[in-house]
Each structure stands twice: as C-alpha cells, then as structure tokens.
Amino acid sequence: MKIIAINGSPRKNWNTATLLQKALDGADSQNAETEMFHLYELKYRGCVSCFGCKRKDGDHTCALQDDLTPVLEKLKNADAIIFGSPIYFMSVTSGMSSFLERFLYPYIKYDLECPSLFSKKMLTGFIYTMGSTEEWIEPFKANLNHFDRFLEMVFGEKTMSLYSYNTYQYSDYNKYESSMFNEKEKAKCRKEQFPLDCQSAFDLGATLTKNVK
Ligand SMILES: Cc1cc2nc3c(=O)[nH]c(=O)nc-3n(C[C@H](O)[C@H](O)[C@H](O)COP(=O)(O)O)c2cc1C
C-alpha cells in the first residue's frame, strides 16, 4: 500500500513538513510504503489552459511536461494522498494551488452525471498550518479549504482535514519584526499544542491507511 504526502510549504523542515512526516509515520505504523514530495524543490507551472486534458481524442493527462510530470504519474497509483500547505493570504500557497490545478483538472470531466475520470475512489487528507490563532482565523475558515470539495468530487471520498494554528514561524523571534504576536504565547503553543497536532497528524495518517480498501 502506497501513501504519498505533498508538501506545499517552501520550507522542508518546518511546521507543515513536520506534520506531514508525522502523518506518514502514522501510515508507516500500518505497514504502508510512504513517500513525500516537496513541491518547492520542483520546477513547474500551474495549468496554462491548453485543454489538452479535455480532448476527445486524448488520454486526459496533463500535456505540460516538467518536474511535476513524474509526480502526477506516481500519484495515479497512490492508495491515499496527504496534502499539506501553510496558509498564505487566507488560502493555500501558490505552489500548492498550481499543483492542484495540474493534478485535479485532468480528472474533472464536464459531465454532470460522471464528473470524475479518476479510476477509483481514493482517501485524501489535508493538513493546514497557519500563524493565526483559531479564534482569529474563524471568520475566514471557509476560504482556507475550498479545494477540499474538489478533492471530494474527483476522488469520491470526504477529505480528512487537520488545522494547526498559531504556528511558530521563526527560530528566533528577537531577530524579526513581529510585535503583533505574543511570542510567549507562541512559544507556549509550540511546546504544548504542536505536539498534540503532531499526534493528530500521526492518527490521521494511521486512520487513512487503515481505511484504504
Ligand atoms: C507569504 C505569507 C503569507 C501568510 N499569510 C498568512 C495568513 O493569511 N494567515 C495566517 O494565519 N498565516 C499566514 N502566514 C503564516 C504561515 O501560514 C505560517 O507561518 C505557516 O505555519 C508556515 O508554514 P511552514 O512553517 O510549514 O513554512 C503567512 C506566511 C507567509 C510567508
């Protein structure tokens, strides 16, 4: 069984990547084979609207050829996928958004009765990390995860979501302008809440793997 994680943070070792790795550890605890791709290591663009994937005489794959091409190929054979993205300007990062355009659009068929060309049902998870507190982000929460409904449409299963709030952004707050944050609160959250989020990410990975049919 193969579980793949997609890291949409430019940082390979920070909040999002850490939680994704915990989710893969959870998958590994259920004997899955795991792999993580860091999108910001790859050179690729978002969809360029060539509609190659929509041609009647085509194979419904993305016509662009770049570093994303082999990743998209591998994802076809995944048993579950766990996406992770920091929240930038109340949405996923541009890297994640461009990736999702390229990944999801070829599977979307303009057919109300059968809108997905993906060959099977597949479980997905989405881990969101953000600097804001849960309370502060609440009014904007519906913006954050609008891709979830397209994942559900393409893969036929509800996405399991995990939100990690009030993340620690810098290794040393003294070096950066950040007076709007309470650094002590942030450090407390990093010490007390982030380990709980890591446990939730582990559980998400384990549950997703257990539920793969
Ligand atoms: C360009 C940029 C925009 C951001 N916008 C938001 C935002 O709209 N809301 C928020 O809560 N945090 C925002 N953040 C903070 C990040 O979401 C947060 O630090 C996240 O945990 C970083 O993930 P990482 O540690 O995996 O890189 C932003 C950070 C950057 C760099």
mmCIF file of C-alpha atoms and ligand atoms in Angstrom:
data_model
loop_
_atom_site.group_PDB
_atom_site.id
_atom_site.type_symbol
_atom_site.label_atom_id
_atom_site.label_comp_id
_atom_site.label_asym_id
_atom_site.label_seq_id
_atom_site.Cartn_x
_atom_site.Cartn_y
_atom_site.Cartn_z
ATOM 1 C CA MET A 1 0.000 0.000 0.000
ATOM 2 C CA LYS A 2 1.421 3.381 -1.001
ATOM 3 C CA ILE A 3 0.680 6.636 0.847
ATOM 4 C CA ILE A 4 2.096 9.834 -0.660
ATOM 5 C CA ALA A 5 2.485 13.226 1.038
ATOM 6 C CA ILE A 6 2.705 16.522 -0.867
ATOM 7 C CA ASN A 7 4.402 19.378 0.961
ATOM 8 C CA GLY A 8 3.181 22.773 -0.246
ATOM 9 C CA SER A 9 5.485 24.740 2.064
ATOM 10 C CA PRO A 10 8.708 26.208 0.687
ATOM 11 C CA ARG A 11 10.307 25.085 3.971
ATOM 12 C CA LYS A 12 11.331 21.444 4.111
ATOM 13 C CA ASN A 13 11.693 21.113 7.876
ATOM 14 C CA TRP A 14 9.149 23.404 9.440
ATOM 15 C CA ASN A 15 5.549 23.126 10.617
ATOM 16 C CA THR A 16 3.841 21.692 7.525
ATOM 17 C CA ALA A 17 6.604 19.244 6.624
ATOM 18 C CA THR A 18 6.860 18.095 10.257
ATOM 19 C CA LEU A 19 3.125 17.359 10.444
ATOM 20 C CA LEU A 20 3.190 15.613 7.069
ATOM 21 C CA GLN A 21 6.082 13.441 8.222
ATOM 22 C CA LYS A 22 4.100 12.541 11.368
ATOM 23 C CA ALA A 23 1.148 11.587 9.157
ATOM 24 C CA LEU A 24 3.473 9.376 7.098
ATOM 25 C CA ASP A 25 4.824 7.859 10.327
ATOM 26 C CA GLY A 26 1.197 7.005 11.161
ATOM 27 C CA ALA A 27 0.802 5.394 7.735
ATOM 28 C CA ASP A 28 4.065 3.542 8.265
ATOM 29 C CA SER A 29 2.745 2.206 11.603
ATOM 30 C CA GLN A 30 0.088 0.431 9.488
ATOM 31 C CA ASN A 31 2.781 -1.037 7.218
ATOM 32 C CA ALA A 32 2.252 1.357 4.310
ATOM 33 C CA GLU A 33 5.037 2.346 1.961
ATOM 34 C CA THR A 34 5.410 6.138 2.140
ATOM 35 C CA GLU A 35 6.941 8.954 0.113
ATOM 36 C CA MET A 36 6.934 12.759 0.425
ATOM 37 C CA PHE A 37 7.326 15.269 -2.399
ATOM 38 C CA HIS A 38 8.418 18.832 -1.621
ATOM 39 C CA LEU A 39 6.751 20.979 -4.290
ATOM 40 C CA TYR A 40 9.183 23.872 -3.911
ATOM 41 C CA GLU A 41 12.071 21.602 -4.966
ATOM 42 C CA LEU A 42 10.384 21.134 -8.335
ATOM 43 C CA LYS A 43 10.235 23.445 -11.358
ATOM 44 C CA TYR A 44 6.687 23.563 -12.693
ATOM 45 C CA ARG A 45 3.862 25.923 -13.583
ATOM 46 C CA GLY A 46 0.162 25.920 -12.891
ATOM 47 C CA CYS A 47 -2.368 24.981 -15.562
ATOM 48 C CA VAL A 48 -1.922 27.014 -18.772
ATOM 49 C CA SER A 49 -5.436 26.311 -20.059
ATOM 50 C CA CYS A 50 -4.308 24.389 -23.160
ATOM 51 C CA PHE A 51 -7.243 21.970 -22.652
ATOM 52 C CA GLY A 52 -5.047 19.093 -23.837
ATOM 53 C CA CYS A 53 -6.553 17.026 -20.998
ATOM 54 C CA LYS A 54 -10.067 17.676 -22.291
ATOM 55 C CA ARG A 55 -9.550 16.492 -25.898
ATOM 56 C CA LYS A 56 -11.915 13.730 -27.020
ATOM 57 C CA ASP A 57 -9.051 12.052 -28.876
ATOM 58 C CA GLY A 58 -6.600 12.418 -25.972
ATOM 59 C CA ASP A 59 -5.684 10.390 -22.898
ATOM 60 C CA HIS A 60 -6.941 13.012 -20.409
ATOM 61 C CA THR A 61 -3.495 13.627 -18.913
ATOM 62 C CA CYS A 62 -1.771 16.980 -18.406
ATOM 63 C CA ALA A 63 0.055 17.949 -21.599
ATOM 64 C CA LEU A 64 2.667 20.086 -19.820
ATOM 65 C CA GLN A 65 5.990 18.334 -19.376
ATOM 66 C CA ASP A 66 8.089 19.467 -16.432
ATOM 67 C CA ASP A 67 9.246 18.307 -12.982
ATOM 68 C CA LEU A 68 5.620 17.697 -11.967
ATOM 69 C CA THR A 69 5.017 15.154 -14.742
ATOM 70 C CA PRO A 70 6.610 12.133 -12.964
ATOM 71 C CA VAL A 71 4.935 13.132 -9.678
ATOM 72 C CA LEU A 72 1.491 13.216 -11.316
ATOM 73 C CA GLU A 73 2.234 9.801 -12.806
ATOM 74 C CA LYS A 74 3.146 8.383 -9.371
ATOM 75 C CA LEU A 75 0.016 9.836 -7.783
ATOM 76 C CA LYS A 76 -2.154 7.791 -10.155
ATOM 77 C CA ASN A 77 -1.039 4.678 -8.315
ATOM 78 C CA ALA A 78 -1.228 6.005 -4.749
ATOM 79 C CA ASP A 79 -3.658 4.385 -2.317
ATOM 80 C CA ALA A 80 -4.076 7.630 -0.363
ATOM 81 C CA ILE A 81 -2.627 11.140 -0.572
ATOM 82 C CA ILE A 82 -1.966 13.594 2.248
ATOM 83 C CA PHE A 83 -1.566 17.219 1.189
ATOM 84 C CA GLY A 84 -0.061 19.869 3.433
ATOM 85 C CA SER A 85 0.073 23.617 2.998
ATOM 86 C CA PRO A 86 0.743 26.715 5.043
ATOM 87 C CA ILE A 87 -1.967 29.343 4.755
ATOM 88 C CA TYR A 88 -0.760 32.347 2.748
ATOM 89 C CA PHE A 89 -3.218 35.246 2.451
ATOM 90 C CA MET A 90 -6.048 33.031 3.679
ATOM 91 C CA SER A 91 -5.533 30.282 1.120
ATOM 92 C CA VAL A 92 -3.089 27.516 0.294
ATOM 93 C CA THR A 93 0.316 28.538 -1.087
ATOM 94 C CA SER A 94 0.721 29.355 -4.782
ATOM 95 C CA GLY A 95 2.857 26.216 -5.134
ATOM 96 C CA MET A 96 0.052 24.036 -3.760
ATOM 97 C CA SER A 97 -2.601 25.850 -5.772
ATOM 98 C CA SER A 98 -0.623 25.450 -9.048
ATOM 99 C CA PHE A 99 -0.003 21.811 -8.224
ATOM 100 C CA LEU A 100 -3.711 21.164 -7.564
ATOM 101 C CA GLU A 101 -4.674 22.811 -10.863
ATOM 102 C CA ARG A 102 -2.355 20.434 -12.706
ATOM 103 C CA PHE A 103 -3.308 17.399 -10.636
ATOM 104 C CA LEU A 104 -7.082 17.760 -10.403
ATOM 105 C CA TYR A 105 -8.162 19.433 -13.631
ATOM 106 C CA PRO A 106 -7.313 16.493 -15.953
ATOM 107 C CA TYR A 107 -9.592 14.268 -13.855
ATOM 108 C CA ILE A 108 -12.525 16.672 -13.992
ATOM 109 C CA LYS A 109 -14.950 15.862 -16.785
ATOM 110 C CA TYR A 110 -17.526 18.419 -17.880
ATOM 111 C CA ASP A 111 -20.273 15.887 -17.376
ATOM 112 C CA LEU A 112 -22.788 16.362 -14.571
ATOM 113 C CA GLU A 113 -23.553 12.658 -14.284
ATOM 114 C CA CYS A 114 -19.953 11.498 -14.146
ATOM 115 C CA PRO A 115 -17.724 14.456 -13.220
ATOM 116 C CA SER A 116 -14.591 12.430 -12.337
ATOM 117 C CA LEU A 117 -12.283 10.458 -14.612
ATOM 118 C CA PHE A 118 -10.193 9.122 -11.718
ATOM 119 C CA SER A 119 -10.300 5.361 -11.962
ATOM 120 C CA LYS A 120 -11.154 4.561 -8.330
ATOM 121 C CA LYS A 121 -12.249 6.085 -5.036
ATOM 122 C CA MET A 122 -9.306 7.347 -3.004
ATOM 123 C CA LEU A 123 -8.871 8.683 0.515
ATOM 124 C CA THR A 124 -7.181 12.028 0.991
ATOM 125 C CA GLY A 125 -6.074 14.146 3.922
ATOM 126 C CA PHE A 126 -5.211 17.844 4.068
ATOM 127 C CA ILE A 127 -3.059 19.449 6.737
ATOM 128 C CA TYR A 128 -3.242 23.240 7.013
ATOM 129 C CA THR A 129 -0.811 25.279 9.115
ATOM 130 C CA MET A 130 -1.159 28.970 9.902
ATOM 131 C CA GLY A 131 0.249 31.736 12.041
ATOM 132 C CA SER A 132 -3.151 32.931 13.245
ATOM 133 C CA THR A 133 -4.896 31.643 16.295
ATOM 134 C CA GLU A 134 -8.036 29.561 15.798
ATOM 135 C CA GLU A 135 -10.159 32.383 17.169
ATOM 136 C CA TRP A 136 -8.665 34.960 14.797
ATOM 137 C CA ILE A 137 -8.992 32.829 11.679
ATOM 138 C CA GLU A 138 -12.537 31.587 12.375
ATOM 139 C CA PRO A 139 -14.382 34.171 10.179
ATOM 140 C CA PHE A 140 -12.121 33.259 7.221
ATOM 141 C CA LYS A 141 -12.138 29.497 7.697
ATOM 142 C CA ALA A 142 -14.395 28.714 4.730
ATOM 143 C CA ASN A 143 -11.747 30.276 2.415
ATOM 144 C CA LEU A 144 -8.931 28.096 3.604
ATOM 145 C CA ASN A 145 -10.106 24.730 2.399
ATOM 146 C CA HIS A 146 -12.068 25.353 -0.772
ATOM 147 C CA PHE A 147 -10.012 22.690 -2.605
ATOM 148 C CA ASP A 148 -11.479 20.041 -0.255
ATOM 149 C CA ARG A 149 -14.731 19.949 -2.203
ATOM 150 C CA PHE A 150 -12.894 19.385 -5.493
ATOM 151 C CA LEU A 151 -10.850 16.597 -3.914
ATOM 152 C CA GLU A 152 -14.104 15.013 -2.812
ATOM 153 C CA MET A 153 -15.587 15.441 -6.291
ATOM 154 C CA VAL A 154 -12.592 13.824 -8.026
ATOM 155 C CA PHE A 155 -11.783 11.082 -5.518
ATOM 156 C CA GLY A 156 -15.294 10.314 -4.269
ATOM 157 C CA GLU A 157 -14.439 10.455 -0.563
ATOM 158 C CA LYS A 158 -14.562 13.229 2.015
ATOM 159 C CA THR A 159 -11.126 14.691 2.815
ATOM 160 C CA MET A 160 -9.834 14.342 6.378
ATOM 161 C CA SER A 161 -8.648 17.806 7.417
ATOM 162 C CA LEU A 162 -6.302 18.911 10.172
ATOM 163 C CA TYR A 163 -5.686 22.542 11.153
ATOM 164 C CA SER A 164 -2.600 23.604 13.080
ATOM 165 C CA TYR A 165 -2.973 27.154 14.393
ATOM 166 C CA ASN A 166 -0.684 29.762 15.888
ATOM 167 C CA THR A 167 2.435 28.129 14.448
ATOM 168 C CA TYR A 168 5.930 29.145 15.444
ATOM 169 C CA GLN A 169 7.301 30.987 12.407
ATOM 170 C CA TYR A 170 10.924 31.845 13.202
ATOM 171 C CA SER A 171 13.664 30.150 15.157
ATOM 172 C CA ASP A 172 14.441 33.406 16.980
ATOM 173 C CA TYR A 173 11.645 35.973 17.393
ATOM 174 C CA ASN A 174 14.123 38.619 18.583
ATOM 175 C CA LYS A 175 15.518 38.922 15.068
ATOM 176 C CA TYR A 176 12.217 39.636 13.277
ATOM 177 C CA GLU A 177 9.529 42.300 13.318
ATOM 178 C CA SER A 178 6.595 40.614 14.983
ATOM 179 C CA SER A 179 5.146 42.914 17.598
ATOM 180 C CA MET A 180 1.568 41.896 16.760
ATOM 181 C CA PHE A 181 2.313 38.396 18.077
ATOM 182 C CA ASN A 182 2.769 37.470 21.668
ATOM 183 C CA GLU A 183 5.978 35.499 21.494
ATOM 184 C CA LYS A 184 5.448 33.886 24.898
ATOM 185 C CA GLU A 185 2.027 32.643 23.762
ATOM 186 C CA LYS A 186 3.591 31.338 20.550
ATOM 187 C CA ALA A 187 6.334 29.516 22.449
ATOM 188 C CA LYS A 188 3.730 28.022 24.805
ATOM 189 C CA CYS A 189 1.683 26.863 21.837
ATOM 190 C CA ARG A 190 4.781 25.368 20.200
ATOM 191 C CA LYS A 191 5.595 23.495 23.411
ATOM 192 C CA GLU A 192 2.109 22.378 24.378
ATOM 193 C CA GLN A 193 -0.185 22.389 21.330
ATOM 194 C CA PHE A 194 2.161 21.496 18.481
ATOM 195 C CA PRO A 195 2.985 18.045 19.938
ATOM 196 C CA LEU A 196 -0.779 17.400 20.136
ATOM 197 C CA ASP A 197 -1.112 18.459 16.480
ATOM 198 C CA CYS A 198 1.742 16.057 15.657
ATOM 199 C CA GLN A 199 -0.185 13.279 17.384
ATOM 200 C CA SER A 200 -3.346 14.219 15.437
ATOM 201 C CA ALA A 201 -1.323 14.116 12.203
ATOM 202 C CA PHE A 202 0.021 10.667 13.131
ATOM 203 C CA ASP A 203 -3.537 9.488 13.840
ATOM 204 C CA LEU A 204 -4.755 10.963 10.528
ATOM 205 C CA GLY A 205 -2.089 9.002 8.629
ATOM 206 C CA ALA A 206 -2.838 5.801 10.528
ATOM 207 C CA THR A 207 -6.627 6.129 10.128
ATOM 208 C CA LEU A 208 -6.382 6.943 6.446
ATOM 209 C CA THR A 209 -4.201 3.875 5.887
ATOM 210 C CA LYS A 210 -6.469 1.593 7.932
ATOM 211 C CA ASN A 211 -9.450 2.751 5.880
ATOM 212 C CA VAL A 212 -7.884 2.099 2.470
ATOM 213 C CA LYS A 213 -9.981 -0.634 0.950
HETATM 214 C C1 LIG B 1 3.564 34.998 2.368
HETATM 215 C C2 LIG B 1 2.948 34.560 3.675
HETATM 216 C C3 LIG B 1 1.596 34.776 3.892
HETATM 217 C C4 LIG B 1 0.976 34.321 5.061
HETATM 218 N N1 LIG B 1 -0.366 34.525 5.244
HETATM 219 C C5 LIG B 1 -0.967 34.033 6.338
HETATM 220 C C6 LIG B 1 -2.380 34.193 6.517
HETATM 221 O O1 LIG B 1 -3.093 34.744 5.674
HETATM 222 N N2 LIG B 1 -2.940 33.683 7.649
HETATM 223 C C7 LIG B 1 -2.191 33.029 8.597
HETATM 224 O O2 LIG B 1 -2.757 32.587 9.597
HETATM 225 N N3 LIG B 1 -0.856 32.859 8.450
HETATM 226 C C8 LIG B 1 -0.231 33.339 7.347
HETATM 227 N N4 LIG B 1 1.131 33.144 7.172
HETATM 228 C C9 LIG B 1 1.877 32.357 8.174
HETATM 229 C C10 LIG B 1 2.051 30.884 7.749
HETATM 230 O O3 LIG B 1 0.815 30.296 7.355
HETATM 231 C C11 LIG B 1 2.588 30.036 8.920
HETATM 232 O O4 LIG B 1 3.765 30.573 9.386
HETATM 233 C C12 LIG B 1 2.778 28.569 8.491
HETATM 234 O O5 LIG B 1 2.723 27.737 9.609
HETATM 235 C C13 LIG B 1 4.114 28.366 7.789
HETATM 236 O O6 LIG B 1 4.259 27.006 7.454
HETATM 237 P P1 LIG B 1 5.714 26.339 7.418
HETATM 238 O O7 LIG B 1 6.303 26.524 8.769
HETATM 239 O O8 LIG B 1 5.482 24.918 7.092
HETATM 240 O O9 LIG B 1 6.505 27.019 6.344
HETATM 241 C C14 LIG B 1 1.759 33.623 6.039
HETATM 242 C C15 LIG B 1 3.134 33.429 5.816
HETATM 243 C C16 LIG B 1 3.729 33.886 4.639
HETATM 244 C C17 LIG B 1 5.205 33.639 4.416
#
